[in-house]
CSV table of C-alpha atoms in Angstrom, one decimal:
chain,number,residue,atom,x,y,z
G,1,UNK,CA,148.2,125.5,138.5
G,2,UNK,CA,148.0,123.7,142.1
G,3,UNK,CA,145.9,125.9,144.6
G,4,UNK,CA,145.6,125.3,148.4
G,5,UNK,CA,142.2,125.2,149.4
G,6,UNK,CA,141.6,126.0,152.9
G,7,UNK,CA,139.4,124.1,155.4
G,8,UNK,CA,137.5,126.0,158.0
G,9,UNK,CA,139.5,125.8,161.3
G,10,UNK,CA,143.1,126.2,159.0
G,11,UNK,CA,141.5,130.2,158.9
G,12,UNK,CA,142.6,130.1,162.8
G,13,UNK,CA,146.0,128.5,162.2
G,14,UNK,CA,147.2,130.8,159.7
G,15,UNK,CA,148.6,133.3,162.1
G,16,UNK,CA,150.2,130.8,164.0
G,17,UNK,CA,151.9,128.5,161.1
G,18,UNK,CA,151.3,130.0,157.7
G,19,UNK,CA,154.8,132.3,158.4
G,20,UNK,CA,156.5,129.2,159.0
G,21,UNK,CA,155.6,127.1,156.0
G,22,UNK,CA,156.8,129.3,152.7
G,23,UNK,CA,154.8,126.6,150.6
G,24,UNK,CA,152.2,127.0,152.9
G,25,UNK,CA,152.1,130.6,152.1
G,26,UNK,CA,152.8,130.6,148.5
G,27,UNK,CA,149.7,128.5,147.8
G,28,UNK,CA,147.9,130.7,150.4
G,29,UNK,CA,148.5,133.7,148.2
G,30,UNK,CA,146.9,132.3,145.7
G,31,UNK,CA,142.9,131.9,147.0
G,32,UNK,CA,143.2,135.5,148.7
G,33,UNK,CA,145.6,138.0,146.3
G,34,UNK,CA,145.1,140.1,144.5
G,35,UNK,CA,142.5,139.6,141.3
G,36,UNK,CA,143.3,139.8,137.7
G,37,UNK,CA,141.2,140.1,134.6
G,38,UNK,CA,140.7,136.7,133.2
G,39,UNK,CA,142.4,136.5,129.2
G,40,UNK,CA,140.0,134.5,126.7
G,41,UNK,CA,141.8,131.2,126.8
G,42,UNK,CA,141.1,131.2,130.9
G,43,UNK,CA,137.8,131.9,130.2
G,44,UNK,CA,137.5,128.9,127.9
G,45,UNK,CA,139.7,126.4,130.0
G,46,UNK,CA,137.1,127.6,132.6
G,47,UNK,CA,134.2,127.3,130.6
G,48,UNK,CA,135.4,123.8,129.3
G,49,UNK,CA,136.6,122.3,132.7
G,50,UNK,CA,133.2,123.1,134.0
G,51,UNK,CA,131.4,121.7,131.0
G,52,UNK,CA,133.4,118.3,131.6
G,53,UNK,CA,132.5,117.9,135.6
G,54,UNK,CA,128.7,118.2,134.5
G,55,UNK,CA,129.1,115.8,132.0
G,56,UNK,CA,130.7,113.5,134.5
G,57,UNK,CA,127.8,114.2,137.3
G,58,UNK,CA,125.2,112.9,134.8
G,59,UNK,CA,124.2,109.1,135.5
G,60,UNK,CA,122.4,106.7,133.1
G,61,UNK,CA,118.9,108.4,133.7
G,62,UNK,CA,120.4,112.3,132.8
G,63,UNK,CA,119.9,112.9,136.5
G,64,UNK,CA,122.9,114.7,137.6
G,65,UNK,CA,124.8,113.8,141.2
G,66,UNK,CA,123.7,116.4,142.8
G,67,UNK,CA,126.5,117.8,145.4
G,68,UNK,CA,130.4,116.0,145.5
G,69,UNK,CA,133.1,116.4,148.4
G,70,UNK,CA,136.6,115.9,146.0
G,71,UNK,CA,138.6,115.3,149.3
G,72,UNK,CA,136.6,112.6,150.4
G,73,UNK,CA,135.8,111.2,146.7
G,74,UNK,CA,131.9,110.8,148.1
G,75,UNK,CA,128.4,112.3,147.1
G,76,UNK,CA,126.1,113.5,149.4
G,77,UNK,CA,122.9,111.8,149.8
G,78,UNK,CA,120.9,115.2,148.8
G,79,UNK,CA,118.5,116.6,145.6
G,80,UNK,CA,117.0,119.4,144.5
G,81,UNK,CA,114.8,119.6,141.1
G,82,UNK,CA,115.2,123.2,140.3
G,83,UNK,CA,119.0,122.9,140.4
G,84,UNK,CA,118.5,119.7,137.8
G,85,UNK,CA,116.6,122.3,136.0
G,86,UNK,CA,119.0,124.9,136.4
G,87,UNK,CA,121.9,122.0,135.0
G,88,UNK,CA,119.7,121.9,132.1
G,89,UNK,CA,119.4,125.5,131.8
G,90,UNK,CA,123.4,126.0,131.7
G,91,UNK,CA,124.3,123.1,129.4
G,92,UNK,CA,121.5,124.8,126.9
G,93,UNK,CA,123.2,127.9,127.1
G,94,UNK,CA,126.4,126.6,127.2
G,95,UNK,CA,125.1,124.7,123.7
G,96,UNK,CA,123.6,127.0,121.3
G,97,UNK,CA,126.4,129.2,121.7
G,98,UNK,CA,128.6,126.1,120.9
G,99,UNK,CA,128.5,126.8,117.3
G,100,UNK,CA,131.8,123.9,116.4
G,101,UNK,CA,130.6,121.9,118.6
G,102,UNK,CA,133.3,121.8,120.9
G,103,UNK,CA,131.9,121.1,124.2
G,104,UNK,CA,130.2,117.9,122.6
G,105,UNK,CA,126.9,118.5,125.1
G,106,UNK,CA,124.0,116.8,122.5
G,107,UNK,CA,124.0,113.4,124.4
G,108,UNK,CA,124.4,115.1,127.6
G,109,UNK,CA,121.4,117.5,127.2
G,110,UNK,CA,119.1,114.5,125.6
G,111,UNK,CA,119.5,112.1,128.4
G,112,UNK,CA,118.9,115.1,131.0
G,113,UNK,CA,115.6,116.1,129.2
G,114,UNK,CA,114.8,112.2,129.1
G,115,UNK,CA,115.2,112.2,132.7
G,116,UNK,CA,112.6,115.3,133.1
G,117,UNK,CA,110.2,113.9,131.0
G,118,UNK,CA,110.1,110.9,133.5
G,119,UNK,CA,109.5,113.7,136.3
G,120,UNK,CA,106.6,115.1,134.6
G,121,UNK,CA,102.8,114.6,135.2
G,122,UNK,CA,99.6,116.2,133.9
G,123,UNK,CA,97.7,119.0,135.6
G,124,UNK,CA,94.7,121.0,135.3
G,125,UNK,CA,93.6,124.4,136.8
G,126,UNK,CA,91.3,127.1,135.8
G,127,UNK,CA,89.9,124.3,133.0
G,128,UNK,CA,93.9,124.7,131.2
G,129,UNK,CA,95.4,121.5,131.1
G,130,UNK,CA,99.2,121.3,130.9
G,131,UNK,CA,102.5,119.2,132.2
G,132,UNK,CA,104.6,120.6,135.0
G,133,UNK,CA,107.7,118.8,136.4
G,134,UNK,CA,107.4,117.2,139.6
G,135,UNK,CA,109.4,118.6,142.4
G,136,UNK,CA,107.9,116.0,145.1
G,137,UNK,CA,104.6,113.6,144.6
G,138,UNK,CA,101.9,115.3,144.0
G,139,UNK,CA,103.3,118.8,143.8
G,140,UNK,CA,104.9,121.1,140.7
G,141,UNK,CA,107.6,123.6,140.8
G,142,UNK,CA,107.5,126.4,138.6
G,143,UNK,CA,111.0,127.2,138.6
G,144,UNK,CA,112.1,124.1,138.0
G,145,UNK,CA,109.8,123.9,134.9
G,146,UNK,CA,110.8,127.4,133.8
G,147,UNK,CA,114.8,126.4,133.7
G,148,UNK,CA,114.2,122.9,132.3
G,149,UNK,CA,111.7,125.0,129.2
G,150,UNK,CA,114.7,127.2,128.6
G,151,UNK,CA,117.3,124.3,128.3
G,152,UNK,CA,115.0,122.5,126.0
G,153,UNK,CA,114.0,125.2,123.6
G,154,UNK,CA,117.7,125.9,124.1
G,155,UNK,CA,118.1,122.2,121.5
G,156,UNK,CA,114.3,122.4,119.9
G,157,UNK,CA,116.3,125.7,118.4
G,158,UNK,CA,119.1,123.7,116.9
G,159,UNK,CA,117.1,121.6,114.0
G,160,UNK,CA,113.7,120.8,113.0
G,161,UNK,CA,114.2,117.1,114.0
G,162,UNK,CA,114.4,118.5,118.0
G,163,UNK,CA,111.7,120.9,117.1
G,164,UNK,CA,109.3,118.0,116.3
G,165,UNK,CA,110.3,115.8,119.2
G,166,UNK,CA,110.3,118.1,122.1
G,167,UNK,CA,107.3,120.7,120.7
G,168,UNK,CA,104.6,119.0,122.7
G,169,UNK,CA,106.9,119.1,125.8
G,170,UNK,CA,107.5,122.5,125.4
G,171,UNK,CA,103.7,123.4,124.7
G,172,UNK,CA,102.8,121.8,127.8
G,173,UNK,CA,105.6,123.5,129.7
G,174,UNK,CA,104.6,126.7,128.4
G,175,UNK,CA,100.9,126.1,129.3
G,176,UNK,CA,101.9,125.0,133.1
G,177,UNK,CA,103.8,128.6,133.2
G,178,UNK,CA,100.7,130.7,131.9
G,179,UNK,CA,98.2,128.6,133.9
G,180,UNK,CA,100.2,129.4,137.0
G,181,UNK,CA,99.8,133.5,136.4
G,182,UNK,CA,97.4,135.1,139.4
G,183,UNK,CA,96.3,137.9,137.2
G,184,UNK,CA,97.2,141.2,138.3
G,185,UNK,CA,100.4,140.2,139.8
G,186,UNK,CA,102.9,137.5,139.3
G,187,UNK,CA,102.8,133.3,139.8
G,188,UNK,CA,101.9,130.7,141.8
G,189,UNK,CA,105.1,129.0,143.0
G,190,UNK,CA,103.7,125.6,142.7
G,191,UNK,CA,100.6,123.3,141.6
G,192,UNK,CA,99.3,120.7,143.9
G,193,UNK,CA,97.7,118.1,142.3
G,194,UNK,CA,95.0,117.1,145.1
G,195,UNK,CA,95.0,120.0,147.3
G,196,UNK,CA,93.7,123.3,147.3
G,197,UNK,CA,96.0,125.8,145.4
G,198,UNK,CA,98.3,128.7,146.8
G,199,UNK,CA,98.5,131.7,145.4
G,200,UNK,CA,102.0,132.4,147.1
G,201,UNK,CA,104.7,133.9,145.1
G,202,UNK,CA,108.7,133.1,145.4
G,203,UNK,CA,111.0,136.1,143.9
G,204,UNK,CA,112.9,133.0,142.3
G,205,UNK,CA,110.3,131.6,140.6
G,206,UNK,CA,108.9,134.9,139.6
G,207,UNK,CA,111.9,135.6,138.0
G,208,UNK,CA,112.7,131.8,136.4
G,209,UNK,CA,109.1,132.0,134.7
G,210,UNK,CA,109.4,135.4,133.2
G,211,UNK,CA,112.6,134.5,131.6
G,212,UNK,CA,111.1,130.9,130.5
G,213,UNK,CA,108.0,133.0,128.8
G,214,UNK,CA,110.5,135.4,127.5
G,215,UNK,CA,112.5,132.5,125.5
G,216,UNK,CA,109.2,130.8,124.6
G,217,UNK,CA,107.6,134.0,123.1
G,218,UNK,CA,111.1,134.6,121.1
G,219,UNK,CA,111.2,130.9,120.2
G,220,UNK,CA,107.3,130.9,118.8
G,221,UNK,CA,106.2,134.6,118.9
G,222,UNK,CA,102.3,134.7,121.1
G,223,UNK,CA,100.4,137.5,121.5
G,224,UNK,CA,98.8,135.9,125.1
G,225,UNK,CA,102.7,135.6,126.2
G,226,UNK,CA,103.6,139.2,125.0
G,227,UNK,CA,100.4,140.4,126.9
G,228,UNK,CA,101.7,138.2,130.0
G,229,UNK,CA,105.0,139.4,129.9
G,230,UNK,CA,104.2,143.0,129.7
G,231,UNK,CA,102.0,142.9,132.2
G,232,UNK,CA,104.4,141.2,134.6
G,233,UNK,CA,107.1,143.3,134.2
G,234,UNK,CA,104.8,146.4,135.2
G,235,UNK,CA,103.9,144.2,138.6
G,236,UNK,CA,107.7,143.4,139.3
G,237,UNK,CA,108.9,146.8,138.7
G,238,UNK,CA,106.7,147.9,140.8
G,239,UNK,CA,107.2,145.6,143.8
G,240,UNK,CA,110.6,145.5,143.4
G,241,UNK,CA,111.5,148.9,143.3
G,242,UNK,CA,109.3,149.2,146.6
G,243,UNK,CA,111.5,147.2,148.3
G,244,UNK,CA,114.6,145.9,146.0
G,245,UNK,CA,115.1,142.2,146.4
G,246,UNK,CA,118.1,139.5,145.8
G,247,UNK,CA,116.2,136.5,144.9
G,248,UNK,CA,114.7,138.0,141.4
G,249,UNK,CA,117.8,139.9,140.6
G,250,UNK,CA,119.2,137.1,138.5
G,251,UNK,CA,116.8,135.6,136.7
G,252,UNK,CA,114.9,139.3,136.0
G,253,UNK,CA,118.0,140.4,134.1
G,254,UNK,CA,118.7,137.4,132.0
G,255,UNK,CA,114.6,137.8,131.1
G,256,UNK,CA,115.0,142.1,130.8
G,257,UNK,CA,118.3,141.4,129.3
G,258,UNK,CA,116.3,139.0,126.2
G,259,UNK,CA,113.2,141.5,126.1
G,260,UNK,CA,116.1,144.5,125.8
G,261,UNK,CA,117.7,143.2,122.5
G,262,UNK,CA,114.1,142.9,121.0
G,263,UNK,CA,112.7,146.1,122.1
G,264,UNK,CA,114.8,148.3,124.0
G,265,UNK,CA,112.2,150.3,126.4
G,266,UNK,CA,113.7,153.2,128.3
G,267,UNK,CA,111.8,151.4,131.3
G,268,UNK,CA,113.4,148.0,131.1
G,269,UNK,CA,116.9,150.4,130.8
G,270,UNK,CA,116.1,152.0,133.8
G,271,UNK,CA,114.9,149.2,135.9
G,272,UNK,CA,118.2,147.1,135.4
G,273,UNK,CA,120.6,150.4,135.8
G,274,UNK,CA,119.0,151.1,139.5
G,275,UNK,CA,118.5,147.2,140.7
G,276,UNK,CA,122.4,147.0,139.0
G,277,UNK,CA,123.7,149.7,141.6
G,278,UNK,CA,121.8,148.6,144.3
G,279,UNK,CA,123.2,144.6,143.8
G,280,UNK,CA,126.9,146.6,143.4
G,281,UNK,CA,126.5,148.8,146.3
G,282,UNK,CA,126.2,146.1,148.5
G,283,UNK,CA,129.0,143.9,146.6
G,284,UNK,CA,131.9,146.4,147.1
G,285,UNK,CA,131.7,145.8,150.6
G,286,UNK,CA,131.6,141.7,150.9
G,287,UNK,CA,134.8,141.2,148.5
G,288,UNK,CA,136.9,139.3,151.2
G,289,UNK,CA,133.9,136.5,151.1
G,290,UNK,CA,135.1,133.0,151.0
G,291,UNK,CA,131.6,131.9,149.9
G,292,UNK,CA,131.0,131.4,146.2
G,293,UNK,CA,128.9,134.3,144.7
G,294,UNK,CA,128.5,133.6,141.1
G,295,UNK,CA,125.1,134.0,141.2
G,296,UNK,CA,125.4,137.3,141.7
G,297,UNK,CA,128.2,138.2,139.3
G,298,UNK,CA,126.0,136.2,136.5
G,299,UNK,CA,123.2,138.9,137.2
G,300,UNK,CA,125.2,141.9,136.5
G,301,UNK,CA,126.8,140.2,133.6
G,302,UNK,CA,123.3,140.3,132.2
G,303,UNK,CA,122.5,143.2,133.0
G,304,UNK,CA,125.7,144.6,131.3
G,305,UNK,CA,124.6,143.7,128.1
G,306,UNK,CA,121.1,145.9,128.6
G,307,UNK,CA,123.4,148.8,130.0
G,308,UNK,CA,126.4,148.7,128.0
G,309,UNK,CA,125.1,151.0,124.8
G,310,UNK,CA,124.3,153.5,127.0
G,311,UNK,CA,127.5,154.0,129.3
G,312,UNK,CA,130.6,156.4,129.2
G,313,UNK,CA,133.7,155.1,129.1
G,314,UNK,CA,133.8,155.8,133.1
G,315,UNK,CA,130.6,154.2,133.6
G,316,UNK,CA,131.9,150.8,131.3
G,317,UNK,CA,134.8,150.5,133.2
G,318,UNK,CA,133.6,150.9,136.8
G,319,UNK,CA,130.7,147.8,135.5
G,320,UNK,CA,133.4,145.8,134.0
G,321,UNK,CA,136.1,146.0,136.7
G,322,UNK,CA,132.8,144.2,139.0
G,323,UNK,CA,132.8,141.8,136.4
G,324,UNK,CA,136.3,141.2,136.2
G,325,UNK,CA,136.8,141.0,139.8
G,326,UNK,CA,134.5,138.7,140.5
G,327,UNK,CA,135.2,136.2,137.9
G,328,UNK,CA,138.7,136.3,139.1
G,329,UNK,CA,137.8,135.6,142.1
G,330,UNK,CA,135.2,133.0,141.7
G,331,UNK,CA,137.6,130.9,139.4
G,332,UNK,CA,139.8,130.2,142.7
G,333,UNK,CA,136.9,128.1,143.7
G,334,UNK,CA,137.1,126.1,140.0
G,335,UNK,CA,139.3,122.7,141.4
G,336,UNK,CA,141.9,122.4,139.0
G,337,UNK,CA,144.4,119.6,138.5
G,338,UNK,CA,146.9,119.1,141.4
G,339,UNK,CA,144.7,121.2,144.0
G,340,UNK,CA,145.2,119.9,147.6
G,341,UNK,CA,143.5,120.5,150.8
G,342,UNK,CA,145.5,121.9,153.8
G,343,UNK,CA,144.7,120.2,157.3
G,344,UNK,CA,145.5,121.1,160.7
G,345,UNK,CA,145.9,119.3,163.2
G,346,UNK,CA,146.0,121.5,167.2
G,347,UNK,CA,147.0,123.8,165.2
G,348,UNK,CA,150.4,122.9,165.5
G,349,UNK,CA,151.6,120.8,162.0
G,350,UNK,CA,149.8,120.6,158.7
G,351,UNK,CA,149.0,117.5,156.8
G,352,UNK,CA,148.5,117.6,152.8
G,353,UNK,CA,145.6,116.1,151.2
G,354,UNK,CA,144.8,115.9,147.3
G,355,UNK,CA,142.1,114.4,145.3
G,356,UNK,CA,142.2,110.8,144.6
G,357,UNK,CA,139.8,111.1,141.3
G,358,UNK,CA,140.4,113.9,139.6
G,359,UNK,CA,137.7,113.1,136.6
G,360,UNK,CA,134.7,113.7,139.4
G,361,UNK,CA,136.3,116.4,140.7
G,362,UNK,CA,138.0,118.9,138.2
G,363,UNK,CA,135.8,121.7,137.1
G,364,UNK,CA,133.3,121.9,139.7
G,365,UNK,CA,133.4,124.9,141.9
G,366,UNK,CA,133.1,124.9,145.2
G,367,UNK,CA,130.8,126.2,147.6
G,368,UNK,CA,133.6,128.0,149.9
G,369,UNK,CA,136.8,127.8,150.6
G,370,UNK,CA,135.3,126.5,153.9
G,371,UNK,CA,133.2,124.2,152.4
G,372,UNK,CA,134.5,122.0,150.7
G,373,UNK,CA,131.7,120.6,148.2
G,374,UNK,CA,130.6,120.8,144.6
G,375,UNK,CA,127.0,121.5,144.0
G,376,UNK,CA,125.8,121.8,140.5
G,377,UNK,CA,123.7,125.2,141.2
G,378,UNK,CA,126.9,127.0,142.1
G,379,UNK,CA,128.7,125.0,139.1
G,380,UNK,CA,125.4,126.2,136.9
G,381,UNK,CA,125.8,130.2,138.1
G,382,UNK,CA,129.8,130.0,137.7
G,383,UNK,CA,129.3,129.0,134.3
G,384,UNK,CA,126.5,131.0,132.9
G,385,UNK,CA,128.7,133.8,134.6
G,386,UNK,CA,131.9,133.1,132.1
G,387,UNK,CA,130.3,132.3,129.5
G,388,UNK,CA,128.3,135.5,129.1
G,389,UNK,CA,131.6,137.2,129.6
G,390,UNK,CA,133.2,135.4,127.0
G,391,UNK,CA,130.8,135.6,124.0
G,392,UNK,CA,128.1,138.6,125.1
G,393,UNK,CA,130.4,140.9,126.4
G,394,UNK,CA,133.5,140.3,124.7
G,395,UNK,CA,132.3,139.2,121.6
G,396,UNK,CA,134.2,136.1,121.8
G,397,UNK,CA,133.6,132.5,120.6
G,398,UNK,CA,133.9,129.2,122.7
């Protein structure tokens, strides 16, 4: 289906031309009108599409091109290693629920964990030696580490041969994660390899390395990492609740959400229901953004899956029509065959603009309907977000 995508000063020109132009407005209609629950094949062709623009971001090395403009067919000179990480992170997911192999992802995920491995230096603190991935020289980012752990235990999962080849990875990643615990409280963002350590604390990273010791402790079962994890969550719930906070709300339920279906504490329950309505609350009222938001909506489609059991029928349907709205929504931003971009010129005629290759472009999402670029975190959130939907919630297969 073609969809008009709108540049940022065509918002002004809409009132003046859009009534003029009925293709104009029939493609219009389609970015803002009203939102549908997605059926299981859009989920998939979603899903899929998305799966295919990763796969054609990823270079020789397994880095992926980190943020595409489809109008302009160029890549912006820009990086970020915890989104890498967080490409990682999806593409796991994405494969070991891939159970036909469908998405053909194997190659893809080897190369990227080839390319992390290059990233990834030694470390020492507190006398525990580990690895950590580099986010600059000299310095390691625990989120980034955290995602990139999940992705690869994501693989080790899928036979013994990737168990052998990546457990000394993973050991070292897992040692990085505990070493950077302040006791008491949560973790040091990064390690600095010739300077004096921080004990600052990022909400992200907090979260990204409580759900990376979650998935560890499930993969290979550790008392120290049960203690660790027990003991954090007491810390976050009670600093979060204090003050509720955005940054930890997605990567706290997909950990709570893990720790849930092992041991489902009336304290994890109740810790996701009250962040959940506070993230809503605030949602209801933003719902004519232009900005892409799937971070958000891939929290709550976490946390369904912890809240779920225990809803009425009232209760399930005011959660899922969030999570159907959104998704809806959201998927406007997926560039499908055949999009075009609207351009105005002194806001008196319109010129048309389409992609000229399609392979870079088709799946990504955008960032806004105002912006038009591709970065992989928001293509990593979108995903993550539809996918849970697909096979947690509805029960579906790929």
């Amino acid at each position: 289906m073609k969809k008009l995508i709108f540049p940022a000063l065509l918002l002004i020109a809409v009132v003046f031309i859009g009534f003029q132009n009925s293709e104009f407005l029939q493609n219009s209609v389609l970015r803002f009108g009203e939102q549908e629950t997605l059926t299981t094949n859009e989920l998939r062709e979603v899903i899929e599409n998305g799966t295919s623009w990763f796969k054609n971001a990823q270079e020789n090395s397994g880095h992926f091109k980190y943020e595409y403009m489809p109008f302009l067919d160029r890549y912006i000179d820009e990086d970020n290693m915890v989104r890498q990480a967080g490409g990682l992170y999806v593409l796991g997911e994405l494969f070991r629920n891939d159970t036909e192999n469908k998405l053909d992802l194997e190659k893809t995920i080897t190369k990227a964990i080839s390319y992390f491995e290059a990233n990834t230096t030694k470390g020492e603190l507190n006398g525990e030696s580990f690895r950590c991935l580099l986010k600059y020289e000299g310095r390691c980012t625990l989120g980034g580490t955290s995602l990139a752990l999940v992705g690869i235990i994501d693989i080790a999962q899928s036979s013994s041969s990737y168990k052998s080849d990546y457990k000394k990875l993973i050991e070292d990643y897992k040692d990085y994660l505990m070493a950077m615990r302040v006791p008491t409280k949560g973790f040091r963002d990064s390690y600095y390899a010739n300077k004096e350590q921080s004990t600052k604390e990022s909400s992200f990273s907090n979260g990204e390395a409580f759900l990376a010791l979650t998935r560890y402790y499930l993969y290979s079962p550790d008392e120290e990492v049960k203690e660790v994890l027990d003991e954090t969550f007491k810390y976050f719930e009670e600093i979060y609740r204090a003050e509720w906070d955005n940054n930890y709300y997605l990567w706290g339920m997909a950990a709570i959400k893990d720790l849930y279906a092992m041991d489902p504490k009336e304290e994890y329950y109740e810790f996701v229901k009250d962040y959940t309505d506070w993230r809503i609350d605030y949602y209801k009222g933003v719902r004519g953004t232009l900005r892409n938001r799937c971070a958000y909506i891939e929290g709550v489609t976490s946390a369904y899956s912890v809240l779920e059991p225990n809803l009425t029928t009232e209760e399930k349907e005011y959660y899922m029509e969030e999570i159907d709205f959104w998704l809806a929504k959201s998927k406007e931003l997926q560039v499908d065959e055949g999009d075009f971009l609207r351009i105005s010129y002194n806001y008196n005629f319109l010129t048309k603009q389409t992609i000229d290759d399609e392979e870079k472009a088709i799946g990504g999402f955008l960032t806004a309907t105002t912006e038009q670029v591709q970065r992989i975190d928001f293509t990593q959130h979108c995903l993550n977000s539809y996918l849970q939907k697909l096979v947690d919630i509805d029960g579906r297969g790929l």
